[in-house]
PDB file of C-alpha atoms in Angstrom:
ATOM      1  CA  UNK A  14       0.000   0.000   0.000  1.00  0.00           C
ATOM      2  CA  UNK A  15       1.112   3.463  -1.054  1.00  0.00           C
ATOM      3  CA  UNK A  16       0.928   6.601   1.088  1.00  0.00           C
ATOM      4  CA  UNK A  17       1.381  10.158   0.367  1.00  0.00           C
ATOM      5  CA  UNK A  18       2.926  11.695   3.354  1.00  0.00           C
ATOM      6  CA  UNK A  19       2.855  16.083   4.219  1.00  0.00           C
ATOM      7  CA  UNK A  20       6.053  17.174   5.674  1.00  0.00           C
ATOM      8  CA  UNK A  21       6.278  20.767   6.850  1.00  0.00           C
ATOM      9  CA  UNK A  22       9.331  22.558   6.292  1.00  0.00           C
ATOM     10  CA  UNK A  23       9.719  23.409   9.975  1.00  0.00           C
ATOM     11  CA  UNK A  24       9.276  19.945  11.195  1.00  0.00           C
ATOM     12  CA  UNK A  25      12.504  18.172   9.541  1.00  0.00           C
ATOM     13  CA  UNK A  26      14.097  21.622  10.043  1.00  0.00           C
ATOM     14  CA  UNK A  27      13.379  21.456  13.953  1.00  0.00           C
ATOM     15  CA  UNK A  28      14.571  18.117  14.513  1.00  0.00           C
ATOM     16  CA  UNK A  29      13.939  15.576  11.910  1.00  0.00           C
ATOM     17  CA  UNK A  30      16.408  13.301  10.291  1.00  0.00           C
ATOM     18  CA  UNK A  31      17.244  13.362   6.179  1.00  0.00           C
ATOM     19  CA  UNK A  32      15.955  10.716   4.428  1.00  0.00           C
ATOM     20  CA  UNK A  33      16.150   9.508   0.483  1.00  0.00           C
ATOM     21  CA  UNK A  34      14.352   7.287  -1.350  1.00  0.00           C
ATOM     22  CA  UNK A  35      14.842   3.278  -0.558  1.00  0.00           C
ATOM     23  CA  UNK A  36      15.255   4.704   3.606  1.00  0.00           C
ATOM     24  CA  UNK A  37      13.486   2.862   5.818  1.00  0.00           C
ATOM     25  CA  UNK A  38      12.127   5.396   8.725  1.00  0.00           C
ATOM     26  CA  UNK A  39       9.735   5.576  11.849  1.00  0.00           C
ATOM     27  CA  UNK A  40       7.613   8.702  11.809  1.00  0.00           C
ATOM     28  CA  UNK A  41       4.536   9.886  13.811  1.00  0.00           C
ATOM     29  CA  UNK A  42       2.094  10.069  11.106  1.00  0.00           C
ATOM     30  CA  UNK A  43      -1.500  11.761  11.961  1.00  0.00           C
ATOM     31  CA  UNK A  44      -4.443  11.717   9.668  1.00  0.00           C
ATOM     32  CA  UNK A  45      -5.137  14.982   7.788  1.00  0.00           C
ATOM     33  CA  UNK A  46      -7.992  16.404   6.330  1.00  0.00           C
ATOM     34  CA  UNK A  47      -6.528  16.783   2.770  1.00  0.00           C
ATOM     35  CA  UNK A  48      -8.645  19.947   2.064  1.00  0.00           C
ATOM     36  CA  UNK A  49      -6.017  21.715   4.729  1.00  0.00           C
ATOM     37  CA  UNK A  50      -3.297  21.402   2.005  1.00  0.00           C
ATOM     38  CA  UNK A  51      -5.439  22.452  -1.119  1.00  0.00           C
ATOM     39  CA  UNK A  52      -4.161  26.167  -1.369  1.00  0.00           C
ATOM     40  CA  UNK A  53      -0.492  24.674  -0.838  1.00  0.00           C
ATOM     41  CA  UNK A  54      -0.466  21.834  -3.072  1.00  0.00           C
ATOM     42  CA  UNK A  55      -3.347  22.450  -5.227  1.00  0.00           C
ATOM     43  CA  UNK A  56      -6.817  20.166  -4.646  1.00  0.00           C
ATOM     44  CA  UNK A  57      -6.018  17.385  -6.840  1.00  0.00           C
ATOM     45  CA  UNK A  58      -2.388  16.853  -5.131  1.00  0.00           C
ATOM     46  CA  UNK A  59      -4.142  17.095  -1.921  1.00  0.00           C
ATOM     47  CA  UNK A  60      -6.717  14.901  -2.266  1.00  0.00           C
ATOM     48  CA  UNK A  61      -3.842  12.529  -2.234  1.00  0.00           C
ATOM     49  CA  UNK A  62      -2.413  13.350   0.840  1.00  0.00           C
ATOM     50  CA  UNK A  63      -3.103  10.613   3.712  1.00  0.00           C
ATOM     51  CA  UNK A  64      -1.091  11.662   6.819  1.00  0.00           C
ATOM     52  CA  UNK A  65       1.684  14.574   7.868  1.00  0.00           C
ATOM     53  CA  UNK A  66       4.345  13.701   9.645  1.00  0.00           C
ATOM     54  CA  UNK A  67       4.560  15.052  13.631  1.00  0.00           C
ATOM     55  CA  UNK A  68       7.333  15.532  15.835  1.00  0.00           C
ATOM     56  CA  UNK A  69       5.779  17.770  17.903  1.00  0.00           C
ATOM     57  CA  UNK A  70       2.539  17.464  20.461  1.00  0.00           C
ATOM     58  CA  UNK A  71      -0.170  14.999  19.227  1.00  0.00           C
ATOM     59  CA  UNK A  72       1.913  12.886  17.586  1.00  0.00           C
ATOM     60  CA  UNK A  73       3.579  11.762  20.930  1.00  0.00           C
ATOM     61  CA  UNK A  74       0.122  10.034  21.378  1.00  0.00           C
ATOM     62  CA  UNK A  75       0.450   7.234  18.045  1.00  0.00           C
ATOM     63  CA  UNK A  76       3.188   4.683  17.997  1.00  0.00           C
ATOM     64  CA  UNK A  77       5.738   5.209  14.745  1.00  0.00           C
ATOM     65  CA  UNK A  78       5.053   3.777  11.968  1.00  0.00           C
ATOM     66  CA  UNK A  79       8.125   2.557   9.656  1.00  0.00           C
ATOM     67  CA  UNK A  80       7.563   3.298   5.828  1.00  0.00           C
ATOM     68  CA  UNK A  81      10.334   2.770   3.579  1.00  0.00           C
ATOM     69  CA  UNK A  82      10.457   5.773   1.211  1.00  0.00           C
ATOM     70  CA  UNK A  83       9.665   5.434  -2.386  1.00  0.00           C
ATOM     71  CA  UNK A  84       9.570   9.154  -3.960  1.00  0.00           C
ATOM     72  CA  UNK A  85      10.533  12.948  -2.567  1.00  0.00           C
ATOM     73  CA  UNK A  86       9.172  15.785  -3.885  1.00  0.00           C
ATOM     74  CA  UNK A  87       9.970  19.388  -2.530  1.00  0.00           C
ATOM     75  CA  UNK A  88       6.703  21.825  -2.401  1.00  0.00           C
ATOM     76  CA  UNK A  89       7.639  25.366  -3.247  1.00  0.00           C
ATOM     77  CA  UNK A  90       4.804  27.767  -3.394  1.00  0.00           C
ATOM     78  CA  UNK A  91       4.082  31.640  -2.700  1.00  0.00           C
ATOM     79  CA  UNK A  92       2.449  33.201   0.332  1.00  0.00           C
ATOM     80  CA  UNK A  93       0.948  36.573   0.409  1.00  0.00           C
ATOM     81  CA  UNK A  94      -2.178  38.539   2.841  1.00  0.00           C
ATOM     82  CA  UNK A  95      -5.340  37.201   0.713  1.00  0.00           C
ATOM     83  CA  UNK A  96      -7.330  40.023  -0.312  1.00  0.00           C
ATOM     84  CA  UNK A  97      -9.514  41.654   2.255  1.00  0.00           C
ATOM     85  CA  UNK A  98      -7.884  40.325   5.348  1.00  0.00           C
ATOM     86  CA  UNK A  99      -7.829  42.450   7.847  1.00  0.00           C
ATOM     87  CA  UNK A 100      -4.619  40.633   9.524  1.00  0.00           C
ATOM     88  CA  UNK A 101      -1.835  40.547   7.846  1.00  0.00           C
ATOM     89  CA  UNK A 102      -1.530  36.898   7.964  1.00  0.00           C
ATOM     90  CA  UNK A 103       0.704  35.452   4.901  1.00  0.00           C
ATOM     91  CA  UNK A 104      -1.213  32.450   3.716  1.00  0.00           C
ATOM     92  CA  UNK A 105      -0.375  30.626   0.892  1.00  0.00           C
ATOM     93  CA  UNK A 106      -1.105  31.577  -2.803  1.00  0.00           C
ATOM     94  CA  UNK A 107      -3.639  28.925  -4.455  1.00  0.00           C
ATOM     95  CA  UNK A 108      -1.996  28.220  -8.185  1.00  0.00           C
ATOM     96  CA  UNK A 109       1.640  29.089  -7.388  1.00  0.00           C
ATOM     97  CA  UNK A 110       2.760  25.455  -6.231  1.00  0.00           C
ATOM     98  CA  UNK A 111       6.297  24.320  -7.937  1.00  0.00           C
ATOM     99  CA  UNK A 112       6.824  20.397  -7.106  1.00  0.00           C
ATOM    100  CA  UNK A 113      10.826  19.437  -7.207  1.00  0.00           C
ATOM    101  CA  UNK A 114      11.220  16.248  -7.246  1.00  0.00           C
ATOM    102  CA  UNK A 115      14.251  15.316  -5.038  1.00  0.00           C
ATOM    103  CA  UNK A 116      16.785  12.983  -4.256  1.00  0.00           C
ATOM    104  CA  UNK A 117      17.485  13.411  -0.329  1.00  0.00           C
ATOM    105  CA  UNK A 118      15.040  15.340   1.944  1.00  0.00           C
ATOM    106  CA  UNK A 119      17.052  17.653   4.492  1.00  0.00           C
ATOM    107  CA  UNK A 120      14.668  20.463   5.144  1.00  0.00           C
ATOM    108  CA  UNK A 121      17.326  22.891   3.591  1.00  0.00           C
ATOM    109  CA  UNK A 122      15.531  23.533  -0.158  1.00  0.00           C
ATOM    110  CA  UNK A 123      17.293  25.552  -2.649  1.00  0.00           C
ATOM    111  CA  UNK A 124      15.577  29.112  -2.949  1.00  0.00           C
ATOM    112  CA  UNK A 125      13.323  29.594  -6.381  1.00  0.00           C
ATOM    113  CA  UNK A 126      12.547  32.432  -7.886  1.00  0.00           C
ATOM    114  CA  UNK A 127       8.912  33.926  -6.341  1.00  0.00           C
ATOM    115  CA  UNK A 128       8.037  30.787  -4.523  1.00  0.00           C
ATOM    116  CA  UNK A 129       9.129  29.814  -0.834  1.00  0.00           C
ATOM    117  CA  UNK A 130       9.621  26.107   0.362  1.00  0.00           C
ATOM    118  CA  UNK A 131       6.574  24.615   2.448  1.00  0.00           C
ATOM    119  CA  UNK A 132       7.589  21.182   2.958  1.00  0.00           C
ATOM    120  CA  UNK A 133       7.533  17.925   0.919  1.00  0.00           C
ATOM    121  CA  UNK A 134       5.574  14.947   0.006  1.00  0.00           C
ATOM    122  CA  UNK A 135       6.743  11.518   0.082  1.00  0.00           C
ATOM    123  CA  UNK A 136       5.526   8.266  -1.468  1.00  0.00           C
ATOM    124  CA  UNK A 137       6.587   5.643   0.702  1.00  0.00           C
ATOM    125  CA  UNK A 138       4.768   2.457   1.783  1.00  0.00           C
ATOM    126  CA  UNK A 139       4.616   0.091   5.059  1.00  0.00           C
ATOM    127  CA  UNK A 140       7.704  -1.086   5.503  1.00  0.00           C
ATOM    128  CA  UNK A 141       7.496  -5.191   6.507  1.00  0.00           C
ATOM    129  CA  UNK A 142       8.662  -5.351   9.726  1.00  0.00           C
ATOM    130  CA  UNK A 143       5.807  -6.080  11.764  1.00  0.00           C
ATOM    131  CA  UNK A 144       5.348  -3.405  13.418  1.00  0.00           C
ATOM    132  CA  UNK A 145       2.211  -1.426  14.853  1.00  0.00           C
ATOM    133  CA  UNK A 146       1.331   1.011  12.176  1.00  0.00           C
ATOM    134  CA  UNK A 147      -1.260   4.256  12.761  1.00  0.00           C
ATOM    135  CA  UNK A 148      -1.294   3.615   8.783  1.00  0.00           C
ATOM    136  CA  UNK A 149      -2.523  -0.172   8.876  1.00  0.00           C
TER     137      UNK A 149
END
């Protein structure tokens, strides 16, 4: 079974571990509600979105699941204040979304031109090694 996993930049950046495709890894992975990533990834890409990735708070509450990594893309997109907000909240830009695929994921992406890194999504499935998975 293939998954689509969300990685925010800040996450792998904070204290996550780089990873490449063929890795085998044990992450926290919570259930999303794909709509969430719509206006970062566009709808179609995030209606294919099954968990994110936590290192922080709620995920302390699932047991890590290993998934061996199959595919790495980097998610580049812009953020500006939507129009008539009255904060001045950057949010990001629906349409803008550059996808890079990638060979090695270490939260460091190289800048692009009018676009800022979000975070990445990675193929990977269940890795066979028996153990208790929040994605079984």
């Amino acid at each position: 079974m293939t998954l689509t996993i969300w990685i925010d930049d800040w996450q792998i950046q904070c204290c996550g571990e780089s990873f490449a495709p063929g890795d085998v890894v044990s992450w926290n992975l919570l259930e999303v509600d794909p709509e969430d990533y719509a206006d970062i990834v566009g709808g179609e890409r995030a209606a294919e979105i099954d968990f994110r990735e936590e290192h922080h708070g709620r995920g302390d509450e699932h047991a890590p699941t290993s998934v061996e990594v199959v595919s790495i893309a980097e998610v580049h997109c812009r953020y500006g204040v939507p129009p008539g907000a009255t904060d001045k909240v950057n949010w990001p830009v629906p349409g803008t979304t550059v996808l890079v695929p990638v060979k090695e994921a270490d939260g460091w992406a190289k800048a692009r031109p009018d676009v800022s890194f979000a975070g990445y999504l990675v193929s990977a499935r269940c890795a066979a090694d028996g153990s208790e998975s929040a994605a079984a």
